[in-house]
N, CA, C and O atoms as a Maestro MAE file, in Angstrom:
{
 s_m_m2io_version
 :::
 2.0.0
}

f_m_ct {
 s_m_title
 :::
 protein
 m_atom[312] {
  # First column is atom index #
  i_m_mmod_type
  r_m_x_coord
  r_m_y_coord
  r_m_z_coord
  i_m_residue_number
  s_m_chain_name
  s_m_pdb_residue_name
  s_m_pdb_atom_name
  i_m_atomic_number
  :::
  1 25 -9.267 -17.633 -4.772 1 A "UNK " " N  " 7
  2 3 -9.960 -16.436 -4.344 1 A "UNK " " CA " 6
  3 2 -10.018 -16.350 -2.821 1 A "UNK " " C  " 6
  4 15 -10.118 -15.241 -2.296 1 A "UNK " " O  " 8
  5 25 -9.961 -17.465 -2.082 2 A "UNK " " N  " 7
  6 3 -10.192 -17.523 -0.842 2 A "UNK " " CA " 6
  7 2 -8.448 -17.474 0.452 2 A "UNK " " C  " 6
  8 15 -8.225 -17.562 1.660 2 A "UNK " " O  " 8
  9 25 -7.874 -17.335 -0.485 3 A "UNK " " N  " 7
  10 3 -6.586 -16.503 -0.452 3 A "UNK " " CA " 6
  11 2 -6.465 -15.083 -0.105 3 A "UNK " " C  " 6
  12 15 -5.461 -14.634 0.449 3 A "UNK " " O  " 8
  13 25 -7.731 -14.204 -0.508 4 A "UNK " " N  " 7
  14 3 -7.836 -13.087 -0.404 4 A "UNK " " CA " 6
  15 2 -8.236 -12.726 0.960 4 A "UNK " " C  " 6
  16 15 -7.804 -11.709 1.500 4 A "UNK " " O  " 8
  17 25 -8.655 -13.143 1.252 5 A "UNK " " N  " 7
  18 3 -9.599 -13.037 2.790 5 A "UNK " " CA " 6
  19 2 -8.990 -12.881 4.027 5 A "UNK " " C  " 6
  20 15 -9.591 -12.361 4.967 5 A "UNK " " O  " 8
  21 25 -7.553 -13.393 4.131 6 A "UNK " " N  " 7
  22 3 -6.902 -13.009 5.087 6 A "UNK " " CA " 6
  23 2 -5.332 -11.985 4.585 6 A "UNK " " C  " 6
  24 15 -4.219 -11.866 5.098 6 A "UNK " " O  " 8
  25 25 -5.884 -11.496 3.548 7 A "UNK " " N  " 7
  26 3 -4.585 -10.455 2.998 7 A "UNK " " CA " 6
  27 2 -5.557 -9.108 3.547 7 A "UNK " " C  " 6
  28 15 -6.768 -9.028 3.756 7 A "UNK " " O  " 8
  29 25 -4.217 -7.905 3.699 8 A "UNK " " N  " 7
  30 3 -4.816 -6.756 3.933 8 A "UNK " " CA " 6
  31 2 -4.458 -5.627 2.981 8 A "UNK " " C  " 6
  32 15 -3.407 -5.492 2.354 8 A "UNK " " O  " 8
  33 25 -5.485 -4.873 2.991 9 A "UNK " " N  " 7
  34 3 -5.081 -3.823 1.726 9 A "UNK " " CA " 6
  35 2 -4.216 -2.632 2.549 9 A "UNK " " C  " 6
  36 15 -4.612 -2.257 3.653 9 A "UNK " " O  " 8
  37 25 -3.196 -2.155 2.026 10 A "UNK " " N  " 7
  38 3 -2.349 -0.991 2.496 10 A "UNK " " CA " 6
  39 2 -2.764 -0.099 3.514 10 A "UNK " " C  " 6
  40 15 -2.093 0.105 4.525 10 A "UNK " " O  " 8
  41 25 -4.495 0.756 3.131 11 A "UNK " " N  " 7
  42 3 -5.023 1.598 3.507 11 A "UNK " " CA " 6
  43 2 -5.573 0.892 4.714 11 A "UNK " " C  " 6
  44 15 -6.454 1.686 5.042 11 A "UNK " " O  " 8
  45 25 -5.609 0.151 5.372 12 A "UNK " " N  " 7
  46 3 -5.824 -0.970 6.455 12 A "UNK " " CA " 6
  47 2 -4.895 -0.586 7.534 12 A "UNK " " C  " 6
  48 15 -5.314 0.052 8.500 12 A "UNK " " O  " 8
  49 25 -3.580 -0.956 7.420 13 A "UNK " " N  " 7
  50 3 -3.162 -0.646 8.319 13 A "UNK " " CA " 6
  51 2 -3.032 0.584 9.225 13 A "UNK " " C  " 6
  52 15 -3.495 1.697 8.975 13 A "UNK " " O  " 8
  53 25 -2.250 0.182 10.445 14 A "UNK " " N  " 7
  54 3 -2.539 1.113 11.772 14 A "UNK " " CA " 6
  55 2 -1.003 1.673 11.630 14 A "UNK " " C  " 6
  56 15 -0.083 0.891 11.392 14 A "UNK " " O  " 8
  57 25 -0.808 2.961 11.779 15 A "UNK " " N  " 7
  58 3 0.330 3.751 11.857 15 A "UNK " " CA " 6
  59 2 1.172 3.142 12.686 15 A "UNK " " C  " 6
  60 15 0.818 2.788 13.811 15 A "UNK " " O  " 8
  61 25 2.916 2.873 12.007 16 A "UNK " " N  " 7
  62 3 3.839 2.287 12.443 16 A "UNK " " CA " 6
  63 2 3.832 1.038 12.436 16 A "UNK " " C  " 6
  64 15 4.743 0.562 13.113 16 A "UNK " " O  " 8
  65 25 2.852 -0.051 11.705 17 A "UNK " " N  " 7
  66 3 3.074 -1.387 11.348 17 A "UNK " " CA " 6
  67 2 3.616 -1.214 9.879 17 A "UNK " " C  " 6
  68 15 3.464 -0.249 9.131 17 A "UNK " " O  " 8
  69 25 4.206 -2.252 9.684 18 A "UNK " " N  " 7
  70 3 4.927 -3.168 8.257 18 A "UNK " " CA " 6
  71 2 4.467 -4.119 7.410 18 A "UNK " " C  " 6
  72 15 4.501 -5.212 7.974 18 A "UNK " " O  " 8
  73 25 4.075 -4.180 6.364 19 A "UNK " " N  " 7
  74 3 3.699 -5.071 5.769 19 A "UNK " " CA " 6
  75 2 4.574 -5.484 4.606 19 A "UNK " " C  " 6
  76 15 5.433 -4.751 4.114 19 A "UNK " " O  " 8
  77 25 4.268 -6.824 4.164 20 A "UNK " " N  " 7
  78 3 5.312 -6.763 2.939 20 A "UNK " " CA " 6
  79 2 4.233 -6.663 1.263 20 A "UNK " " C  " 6
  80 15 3.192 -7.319 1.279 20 A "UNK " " O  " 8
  81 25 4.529 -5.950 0.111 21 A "UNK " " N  " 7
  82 3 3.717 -5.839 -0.982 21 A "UNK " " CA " 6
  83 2 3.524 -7.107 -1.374 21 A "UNK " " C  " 6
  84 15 4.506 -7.847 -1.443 21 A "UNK " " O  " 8
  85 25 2.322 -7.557 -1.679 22 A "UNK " " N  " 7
  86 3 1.897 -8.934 -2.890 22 A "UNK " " CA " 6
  87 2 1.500 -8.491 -3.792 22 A "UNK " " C  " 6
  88 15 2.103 -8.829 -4.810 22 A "UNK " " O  " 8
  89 25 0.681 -7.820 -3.924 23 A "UNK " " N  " 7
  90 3 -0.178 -8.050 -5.483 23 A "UNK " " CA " 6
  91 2 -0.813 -6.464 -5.585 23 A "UNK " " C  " 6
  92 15 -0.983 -5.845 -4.535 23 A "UNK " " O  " 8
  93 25 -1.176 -5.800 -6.975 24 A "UNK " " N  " 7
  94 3 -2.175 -5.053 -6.733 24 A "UNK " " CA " 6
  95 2 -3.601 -5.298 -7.283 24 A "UNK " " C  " 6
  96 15 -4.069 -6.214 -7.960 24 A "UNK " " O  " 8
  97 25 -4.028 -4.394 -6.867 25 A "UNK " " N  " 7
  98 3 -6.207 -4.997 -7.654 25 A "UNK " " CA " 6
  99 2 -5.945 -4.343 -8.904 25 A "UNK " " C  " 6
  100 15 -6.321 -4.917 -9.926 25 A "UNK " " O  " 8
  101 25 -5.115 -2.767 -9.029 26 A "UNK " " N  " 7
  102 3 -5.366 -1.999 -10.476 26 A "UNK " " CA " 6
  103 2 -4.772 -2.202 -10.971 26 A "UNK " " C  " 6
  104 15 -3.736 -2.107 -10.313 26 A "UNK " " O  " 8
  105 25 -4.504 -2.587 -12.194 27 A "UNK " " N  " 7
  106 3 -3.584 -2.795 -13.008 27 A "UNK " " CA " 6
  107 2 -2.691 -1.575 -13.734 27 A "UNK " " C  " 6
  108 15 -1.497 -1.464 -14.010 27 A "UNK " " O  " 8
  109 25 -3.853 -0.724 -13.902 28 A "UNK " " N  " 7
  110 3 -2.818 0.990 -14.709 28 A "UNK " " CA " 6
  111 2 -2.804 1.774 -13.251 28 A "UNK " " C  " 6
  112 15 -2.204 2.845 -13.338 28 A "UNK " " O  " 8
  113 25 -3.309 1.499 -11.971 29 A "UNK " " N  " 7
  114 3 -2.114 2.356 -10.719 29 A "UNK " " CA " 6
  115 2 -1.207 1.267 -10.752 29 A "UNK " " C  " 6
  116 15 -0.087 1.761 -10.623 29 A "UNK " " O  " 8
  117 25 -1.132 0.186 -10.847 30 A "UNK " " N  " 7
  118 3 0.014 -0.769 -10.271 30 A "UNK " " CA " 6
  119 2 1.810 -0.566 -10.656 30 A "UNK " " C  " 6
  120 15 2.827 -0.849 -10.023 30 A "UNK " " O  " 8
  121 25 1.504 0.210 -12.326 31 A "UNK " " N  " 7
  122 3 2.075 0.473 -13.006 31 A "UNK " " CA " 6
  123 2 2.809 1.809 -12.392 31 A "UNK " " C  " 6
  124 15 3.998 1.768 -12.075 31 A "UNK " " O  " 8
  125 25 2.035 2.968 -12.250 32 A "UNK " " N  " 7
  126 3 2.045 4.103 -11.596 32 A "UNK " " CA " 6
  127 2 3.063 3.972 -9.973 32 A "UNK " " C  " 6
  128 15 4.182 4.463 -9.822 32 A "UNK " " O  " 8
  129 25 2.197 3.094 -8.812 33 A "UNK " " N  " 7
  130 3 2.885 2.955 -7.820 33 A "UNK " " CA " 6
  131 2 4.152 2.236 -7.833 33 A "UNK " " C  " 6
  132 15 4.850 2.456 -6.843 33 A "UNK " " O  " 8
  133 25 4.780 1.180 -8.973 34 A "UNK " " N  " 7
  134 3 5.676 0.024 -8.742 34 A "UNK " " CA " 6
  135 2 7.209 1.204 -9.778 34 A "UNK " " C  " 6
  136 15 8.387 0.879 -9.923 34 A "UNK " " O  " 8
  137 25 6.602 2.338 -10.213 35 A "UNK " " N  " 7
  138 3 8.042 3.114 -10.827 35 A "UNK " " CA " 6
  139 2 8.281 3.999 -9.310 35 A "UNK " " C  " 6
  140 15 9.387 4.498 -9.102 35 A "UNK " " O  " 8
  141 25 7.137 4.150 -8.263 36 A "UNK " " N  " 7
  142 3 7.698 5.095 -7.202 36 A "UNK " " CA " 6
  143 2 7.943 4.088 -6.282 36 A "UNK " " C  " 6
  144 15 7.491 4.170 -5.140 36 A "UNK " " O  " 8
  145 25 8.735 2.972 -6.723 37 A "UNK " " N  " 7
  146 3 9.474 1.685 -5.566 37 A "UNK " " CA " 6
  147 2 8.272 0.858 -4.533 37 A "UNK " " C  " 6
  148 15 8.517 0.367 -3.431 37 A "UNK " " O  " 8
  149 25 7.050 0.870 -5.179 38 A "UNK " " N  " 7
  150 3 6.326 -0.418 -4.452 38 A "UNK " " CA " 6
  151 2 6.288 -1.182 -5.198 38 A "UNK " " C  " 6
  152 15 5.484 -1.075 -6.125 38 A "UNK " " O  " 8
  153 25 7.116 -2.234 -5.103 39 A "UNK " " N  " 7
  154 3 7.687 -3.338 -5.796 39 A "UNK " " CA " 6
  155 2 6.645 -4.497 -4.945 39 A "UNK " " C  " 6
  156 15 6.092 -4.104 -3.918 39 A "UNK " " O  " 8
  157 25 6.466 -5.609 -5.322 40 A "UNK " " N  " 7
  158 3 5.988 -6.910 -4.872 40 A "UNK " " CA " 6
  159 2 7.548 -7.172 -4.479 40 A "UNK " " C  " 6
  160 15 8.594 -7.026 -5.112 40 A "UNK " " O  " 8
  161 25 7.198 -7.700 -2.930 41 A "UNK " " N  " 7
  162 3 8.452 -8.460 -1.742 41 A "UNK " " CA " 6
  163 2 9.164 -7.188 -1.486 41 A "UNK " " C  " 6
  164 15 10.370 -7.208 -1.242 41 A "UNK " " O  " 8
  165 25 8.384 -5.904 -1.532 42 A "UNK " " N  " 7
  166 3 9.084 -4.572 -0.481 42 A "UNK " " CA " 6
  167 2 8.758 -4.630 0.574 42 A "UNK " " C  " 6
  168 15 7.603 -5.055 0.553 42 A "UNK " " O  " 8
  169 25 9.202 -4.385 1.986 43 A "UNK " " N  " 7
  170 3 8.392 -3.848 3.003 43 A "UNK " " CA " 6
  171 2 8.039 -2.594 2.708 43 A "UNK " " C  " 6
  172 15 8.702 -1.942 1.901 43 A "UNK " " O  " 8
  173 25 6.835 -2.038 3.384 44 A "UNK " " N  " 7
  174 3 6.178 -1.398 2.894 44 A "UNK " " CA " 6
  175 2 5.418 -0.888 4.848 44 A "UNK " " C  " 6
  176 15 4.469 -1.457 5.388 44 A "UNK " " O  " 8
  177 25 6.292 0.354 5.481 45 A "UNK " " N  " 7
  178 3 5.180 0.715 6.989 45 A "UNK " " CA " 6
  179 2 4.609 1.927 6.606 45 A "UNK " " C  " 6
  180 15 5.381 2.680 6.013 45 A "UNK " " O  " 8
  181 25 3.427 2.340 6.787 46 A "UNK " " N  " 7
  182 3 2.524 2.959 7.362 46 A "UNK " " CA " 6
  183 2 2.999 4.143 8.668 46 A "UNK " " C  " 6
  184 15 2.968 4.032 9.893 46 A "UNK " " O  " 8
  185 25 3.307 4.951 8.023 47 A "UNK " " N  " 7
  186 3 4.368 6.214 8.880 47 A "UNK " " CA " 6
  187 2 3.565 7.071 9.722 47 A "UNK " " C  " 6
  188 15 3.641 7.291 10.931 47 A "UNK " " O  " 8
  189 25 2.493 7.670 8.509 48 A "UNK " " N  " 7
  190 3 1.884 9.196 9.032 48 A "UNK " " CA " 6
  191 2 0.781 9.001 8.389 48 A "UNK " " C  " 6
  192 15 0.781 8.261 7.405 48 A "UNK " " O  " 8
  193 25 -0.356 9.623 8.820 49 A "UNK " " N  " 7
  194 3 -1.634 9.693 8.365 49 A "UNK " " CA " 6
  195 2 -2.010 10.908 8.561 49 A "UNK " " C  " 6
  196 15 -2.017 11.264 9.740 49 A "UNK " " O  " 8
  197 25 -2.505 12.082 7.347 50 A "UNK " " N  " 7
  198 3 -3.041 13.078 7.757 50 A "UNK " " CA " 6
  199 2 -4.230 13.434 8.511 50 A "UNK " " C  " 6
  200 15 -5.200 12.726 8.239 50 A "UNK " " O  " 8
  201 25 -4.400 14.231 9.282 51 A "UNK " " N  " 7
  202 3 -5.576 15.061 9.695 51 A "UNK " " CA " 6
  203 2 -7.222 14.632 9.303 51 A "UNK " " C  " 6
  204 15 -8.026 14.322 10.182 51 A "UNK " " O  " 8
  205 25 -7.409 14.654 8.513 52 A "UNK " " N  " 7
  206 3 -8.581 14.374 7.694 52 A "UNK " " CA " 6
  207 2 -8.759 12.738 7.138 52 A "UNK " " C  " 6
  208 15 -9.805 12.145 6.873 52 A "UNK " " O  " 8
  209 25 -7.469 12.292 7.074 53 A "UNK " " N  " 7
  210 3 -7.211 10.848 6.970 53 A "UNK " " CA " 6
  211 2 -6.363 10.617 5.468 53 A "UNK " " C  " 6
  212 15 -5.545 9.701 5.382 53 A "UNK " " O  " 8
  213 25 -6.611 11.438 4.424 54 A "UNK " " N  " 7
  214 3 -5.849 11.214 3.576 54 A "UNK " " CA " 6
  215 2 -5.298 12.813 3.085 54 A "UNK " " C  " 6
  216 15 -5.913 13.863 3.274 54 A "UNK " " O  " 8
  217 25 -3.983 12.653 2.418 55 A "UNK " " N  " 7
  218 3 -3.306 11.113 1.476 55 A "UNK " " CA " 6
  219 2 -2.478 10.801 3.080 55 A "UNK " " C  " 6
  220 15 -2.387 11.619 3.996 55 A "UNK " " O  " 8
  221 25 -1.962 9.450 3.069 56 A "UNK " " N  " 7
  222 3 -1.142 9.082 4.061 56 A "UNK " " CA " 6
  223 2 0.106 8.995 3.512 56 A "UNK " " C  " 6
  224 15 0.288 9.246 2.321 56 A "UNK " " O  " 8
  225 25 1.294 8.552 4.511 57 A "UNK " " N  " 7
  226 3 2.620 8.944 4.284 57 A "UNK " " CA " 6
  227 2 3.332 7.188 4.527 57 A "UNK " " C  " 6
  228 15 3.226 6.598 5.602 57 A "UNK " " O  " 8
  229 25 3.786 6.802 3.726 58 A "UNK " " N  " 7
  230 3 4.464 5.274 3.793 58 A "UNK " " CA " 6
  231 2 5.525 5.372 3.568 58 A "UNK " " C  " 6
  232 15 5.758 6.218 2.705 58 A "UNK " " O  " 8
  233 25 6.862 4.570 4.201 59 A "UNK " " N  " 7
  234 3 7.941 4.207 4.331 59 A "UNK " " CA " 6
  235 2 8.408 2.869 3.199 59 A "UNK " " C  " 6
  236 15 8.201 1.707 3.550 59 A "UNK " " O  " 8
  237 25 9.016 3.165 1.900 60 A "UNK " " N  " 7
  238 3 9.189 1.812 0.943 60 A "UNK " " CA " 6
  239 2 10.213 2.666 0.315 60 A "UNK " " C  " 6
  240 15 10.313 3.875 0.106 60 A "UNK " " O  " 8
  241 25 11.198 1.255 0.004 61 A "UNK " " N  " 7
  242 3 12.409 1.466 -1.044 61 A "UNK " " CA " 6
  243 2 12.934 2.514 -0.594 61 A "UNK " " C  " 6
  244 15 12.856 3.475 -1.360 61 A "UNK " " O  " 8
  245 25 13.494 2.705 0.464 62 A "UNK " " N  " 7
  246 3 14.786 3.548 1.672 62 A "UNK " " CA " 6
  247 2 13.765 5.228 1.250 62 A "UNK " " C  " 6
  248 15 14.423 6.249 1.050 62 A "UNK " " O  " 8
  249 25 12.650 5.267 1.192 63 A "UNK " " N  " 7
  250 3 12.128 6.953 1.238 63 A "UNK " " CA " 6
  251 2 10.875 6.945 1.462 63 A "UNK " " C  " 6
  252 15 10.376 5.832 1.300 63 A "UNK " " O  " 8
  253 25 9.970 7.979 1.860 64 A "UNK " " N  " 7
  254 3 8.597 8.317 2.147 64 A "UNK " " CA " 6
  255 2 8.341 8.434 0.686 64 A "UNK " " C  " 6
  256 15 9.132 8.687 -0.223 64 A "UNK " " O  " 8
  257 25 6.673 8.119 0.651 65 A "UNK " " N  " 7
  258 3 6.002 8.302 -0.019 65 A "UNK " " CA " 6
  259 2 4.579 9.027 -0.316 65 A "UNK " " C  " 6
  260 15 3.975 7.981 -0.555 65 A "UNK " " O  " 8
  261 25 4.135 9.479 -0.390 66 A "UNK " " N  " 7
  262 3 2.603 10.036 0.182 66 A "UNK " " CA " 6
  263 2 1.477 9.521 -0.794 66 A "UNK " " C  " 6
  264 15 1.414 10.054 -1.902 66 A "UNK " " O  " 8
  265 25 0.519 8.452 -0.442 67 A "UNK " " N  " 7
  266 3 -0.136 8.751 -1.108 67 A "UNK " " CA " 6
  267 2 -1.683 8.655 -0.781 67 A "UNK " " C  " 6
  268 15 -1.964 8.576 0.415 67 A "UNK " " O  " 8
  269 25 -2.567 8.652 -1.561 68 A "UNK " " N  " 7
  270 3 -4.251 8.816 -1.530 68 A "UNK " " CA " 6
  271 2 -4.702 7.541 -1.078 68 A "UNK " " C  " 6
  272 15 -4.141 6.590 -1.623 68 A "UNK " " O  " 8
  273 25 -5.529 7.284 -0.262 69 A "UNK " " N  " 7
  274 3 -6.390 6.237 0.384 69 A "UNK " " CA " 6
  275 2 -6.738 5.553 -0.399 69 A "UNK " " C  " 6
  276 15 -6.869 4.364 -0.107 69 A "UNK " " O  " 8
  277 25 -7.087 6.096 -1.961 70 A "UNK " " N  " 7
  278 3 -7.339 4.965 -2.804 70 A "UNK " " CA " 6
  279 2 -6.275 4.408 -3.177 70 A "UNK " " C  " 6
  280 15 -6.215 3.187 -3.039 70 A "UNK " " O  " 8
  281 25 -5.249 5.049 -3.693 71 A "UNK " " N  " 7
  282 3 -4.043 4.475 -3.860 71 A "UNK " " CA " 6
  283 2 -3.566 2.986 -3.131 71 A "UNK " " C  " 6
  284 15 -3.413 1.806 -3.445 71 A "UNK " " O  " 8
  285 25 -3.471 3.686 -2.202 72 A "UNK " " N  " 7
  286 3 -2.983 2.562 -0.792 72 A "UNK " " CA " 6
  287 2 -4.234 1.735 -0.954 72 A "UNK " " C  " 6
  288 15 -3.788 0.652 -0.576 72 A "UNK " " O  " 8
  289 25 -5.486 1.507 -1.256 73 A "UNK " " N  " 7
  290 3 -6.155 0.681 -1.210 73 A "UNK " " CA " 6
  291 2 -6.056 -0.521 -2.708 73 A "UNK " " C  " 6
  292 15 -6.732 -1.545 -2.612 73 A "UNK " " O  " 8
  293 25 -5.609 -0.409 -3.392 74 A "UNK " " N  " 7
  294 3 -5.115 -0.672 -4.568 74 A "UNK " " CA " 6
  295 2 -3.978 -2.017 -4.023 74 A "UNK " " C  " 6
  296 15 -3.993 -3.110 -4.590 74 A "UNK " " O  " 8
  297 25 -3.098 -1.724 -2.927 75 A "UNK " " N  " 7
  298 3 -2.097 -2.528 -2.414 75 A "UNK " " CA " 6
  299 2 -2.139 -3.419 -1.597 75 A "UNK " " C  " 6
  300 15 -2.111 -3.026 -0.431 75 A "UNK " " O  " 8
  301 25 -2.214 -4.810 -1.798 76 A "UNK " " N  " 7
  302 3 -2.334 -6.107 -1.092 76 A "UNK " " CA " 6
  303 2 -1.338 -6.443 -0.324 76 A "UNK " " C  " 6
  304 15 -0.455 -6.987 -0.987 76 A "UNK " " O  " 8
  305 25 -0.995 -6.323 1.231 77 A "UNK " " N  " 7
  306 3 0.043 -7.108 1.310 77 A "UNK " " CA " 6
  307 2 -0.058 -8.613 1.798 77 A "UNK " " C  " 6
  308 15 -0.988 -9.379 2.051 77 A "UNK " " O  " 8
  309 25 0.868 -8.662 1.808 78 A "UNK " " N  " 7
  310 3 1.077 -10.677 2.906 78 A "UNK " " CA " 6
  311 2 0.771 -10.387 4.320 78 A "UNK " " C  " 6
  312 15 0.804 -11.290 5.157 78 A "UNK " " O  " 8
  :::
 }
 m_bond[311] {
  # First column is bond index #
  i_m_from
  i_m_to
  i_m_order
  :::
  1 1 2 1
  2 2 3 1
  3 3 4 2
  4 3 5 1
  5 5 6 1
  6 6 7 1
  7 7 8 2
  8 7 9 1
  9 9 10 1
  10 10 11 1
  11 11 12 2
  12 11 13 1
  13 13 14 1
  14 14 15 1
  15 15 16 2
  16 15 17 1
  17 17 18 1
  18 18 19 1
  19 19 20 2
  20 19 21 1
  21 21 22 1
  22 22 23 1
  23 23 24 2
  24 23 25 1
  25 25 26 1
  26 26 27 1
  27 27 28 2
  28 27 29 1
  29 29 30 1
  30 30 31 1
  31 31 32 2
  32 31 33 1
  33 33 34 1
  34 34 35 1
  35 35 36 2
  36 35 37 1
  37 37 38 1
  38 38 39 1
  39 39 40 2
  40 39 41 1
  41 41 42 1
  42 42 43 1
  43 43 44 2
  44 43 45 1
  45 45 46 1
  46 46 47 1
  47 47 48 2
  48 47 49 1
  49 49 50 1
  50 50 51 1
  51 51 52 2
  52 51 53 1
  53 53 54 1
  54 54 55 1
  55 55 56 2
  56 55 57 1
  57 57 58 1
  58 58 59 1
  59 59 60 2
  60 59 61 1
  61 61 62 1
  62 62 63 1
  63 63 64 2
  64 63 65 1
  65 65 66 1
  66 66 67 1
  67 67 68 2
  68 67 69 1
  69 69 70 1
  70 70 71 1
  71 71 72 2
  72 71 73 1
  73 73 74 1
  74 74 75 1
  75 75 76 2
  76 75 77 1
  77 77 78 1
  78 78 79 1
  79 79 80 2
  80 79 81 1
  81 81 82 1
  82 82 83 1
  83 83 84 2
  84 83 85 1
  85 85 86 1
  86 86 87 1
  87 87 88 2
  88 87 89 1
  89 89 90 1
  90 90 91 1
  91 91 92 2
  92 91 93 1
  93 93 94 1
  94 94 95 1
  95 95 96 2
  96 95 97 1
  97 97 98 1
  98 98 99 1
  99 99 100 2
  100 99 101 1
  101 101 102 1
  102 102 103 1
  103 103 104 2
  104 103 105 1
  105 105 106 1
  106 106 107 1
  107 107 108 2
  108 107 109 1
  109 109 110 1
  110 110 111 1
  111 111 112 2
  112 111 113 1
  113 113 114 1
  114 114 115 1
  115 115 116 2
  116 115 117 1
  117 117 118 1
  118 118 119 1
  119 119 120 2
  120 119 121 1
  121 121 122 1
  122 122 123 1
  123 123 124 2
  124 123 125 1
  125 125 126 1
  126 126 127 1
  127 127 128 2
  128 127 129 1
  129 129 130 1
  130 130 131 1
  131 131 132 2
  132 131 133 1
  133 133 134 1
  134 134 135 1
  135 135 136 2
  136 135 137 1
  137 137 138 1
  138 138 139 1
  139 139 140 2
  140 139 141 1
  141 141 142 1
  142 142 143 1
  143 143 144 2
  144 143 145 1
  145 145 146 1
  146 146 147 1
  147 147 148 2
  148 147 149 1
  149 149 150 1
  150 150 151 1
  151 151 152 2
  152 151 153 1
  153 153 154 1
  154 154 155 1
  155 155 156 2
  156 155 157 1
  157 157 158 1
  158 158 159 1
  159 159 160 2
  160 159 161 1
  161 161 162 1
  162 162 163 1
  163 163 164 2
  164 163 165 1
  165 165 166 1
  166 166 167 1
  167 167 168 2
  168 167 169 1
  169 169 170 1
  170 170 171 1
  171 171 172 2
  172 171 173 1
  173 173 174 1
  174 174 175 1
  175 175 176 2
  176 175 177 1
  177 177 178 1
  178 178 179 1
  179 179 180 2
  180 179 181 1
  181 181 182 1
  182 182 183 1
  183 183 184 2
  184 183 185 1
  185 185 186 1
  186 186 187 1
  187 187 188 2
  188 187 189 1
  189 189 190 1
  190 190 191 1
  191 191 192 2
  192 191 193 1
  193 193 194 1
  194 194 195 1
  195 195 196 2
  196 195 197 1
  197 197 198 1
  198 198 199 1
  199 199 200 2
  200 199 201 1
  201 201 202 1
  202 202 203 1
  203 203 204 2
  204 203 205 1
  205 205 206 1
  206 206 207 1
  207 207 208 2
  208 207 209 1
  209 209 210 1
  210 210 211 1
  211 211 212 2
  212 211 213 1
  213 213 214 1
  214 214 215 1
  215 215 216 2
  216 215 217 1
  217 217 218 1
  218 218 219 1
  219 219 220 2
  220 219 221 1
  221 221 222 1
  222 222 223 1
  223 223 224 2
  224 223 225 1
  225 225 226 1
  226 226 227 1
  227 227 228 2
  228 227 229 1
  229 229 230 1
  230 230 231 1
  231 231 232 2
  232 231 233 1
  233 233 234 1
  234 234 235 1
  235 235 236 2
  236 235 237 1
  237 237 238 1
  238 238 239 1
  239 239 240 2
  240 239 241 1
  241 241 242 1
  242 242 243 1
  243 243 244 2
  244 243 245 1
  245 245 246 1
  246 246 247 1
  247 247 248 2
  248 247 249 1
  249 249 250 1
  250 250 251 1
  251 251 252 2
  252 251 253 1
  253 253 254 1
  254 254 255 1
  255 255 256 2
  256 255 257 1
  257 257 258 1
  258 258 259 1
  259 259 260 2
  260 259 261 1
  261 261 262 1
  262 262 263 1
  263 263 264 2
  264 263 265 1
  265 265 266 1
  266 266 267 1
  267 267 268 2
  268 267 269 1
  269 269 270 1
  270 270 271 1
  271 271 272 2
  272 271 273 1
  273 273 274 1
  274 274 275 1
  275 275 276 2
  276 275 277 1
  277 277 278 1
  278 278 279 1
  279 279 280 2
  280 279 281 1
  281 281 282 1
  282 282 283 1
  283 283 284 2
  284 283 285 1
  285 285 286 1
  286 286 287 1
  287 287 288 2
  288 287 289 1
  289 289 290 1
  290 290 291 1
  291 291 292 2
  292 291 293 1
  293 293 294 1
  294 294 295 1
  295 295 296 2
  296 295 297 1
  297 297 298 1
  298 298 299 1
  299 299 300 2
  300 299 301 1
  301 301 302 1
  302 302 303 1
  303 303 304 2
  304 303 305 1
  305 305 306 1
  306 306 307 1
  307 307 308 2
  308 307 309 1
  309 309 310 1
  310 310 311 1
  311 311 312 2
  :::
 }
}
């Protein structure tokens, strides 16, 4: 558990850093996000962030993606 503590969740990062996917917390989004190419050992950057703050815009598996703050919070990387 104490493994967790220095991982960051998706919705964390600062526009134009990279992270690589580990793990997710949800199990039925995990399912949802890993058919639109967030695979565990993708890089995974942090592109665009809207106006208001969500949904944000991520760079994985050679295309943008857009999604909801919770979403991205769902995503652990290394």
């Amino acid at each position: 558990m104490f493994a967790h503590i220095f991982m960051k969740k998706l919705s964390d990062l600062k526009v134009g850093t990279k992270g690589i996917i580990k793990e997710f917390t949800d199990l039925e989004m995990s399912v949802k996000l890993m058919e639109m190419g967030c695979l565990p050992g993708e890089e995974i950057k942090l592109e665009r962030v809207a106006p208001l703050g969500d949904p944000i815009a991520v760079a994985v598996s050679g295309y943008t993606l857009s999604l909801r703050k919770q979403e991205a919070s769902t995503i652990i990387l290394q």
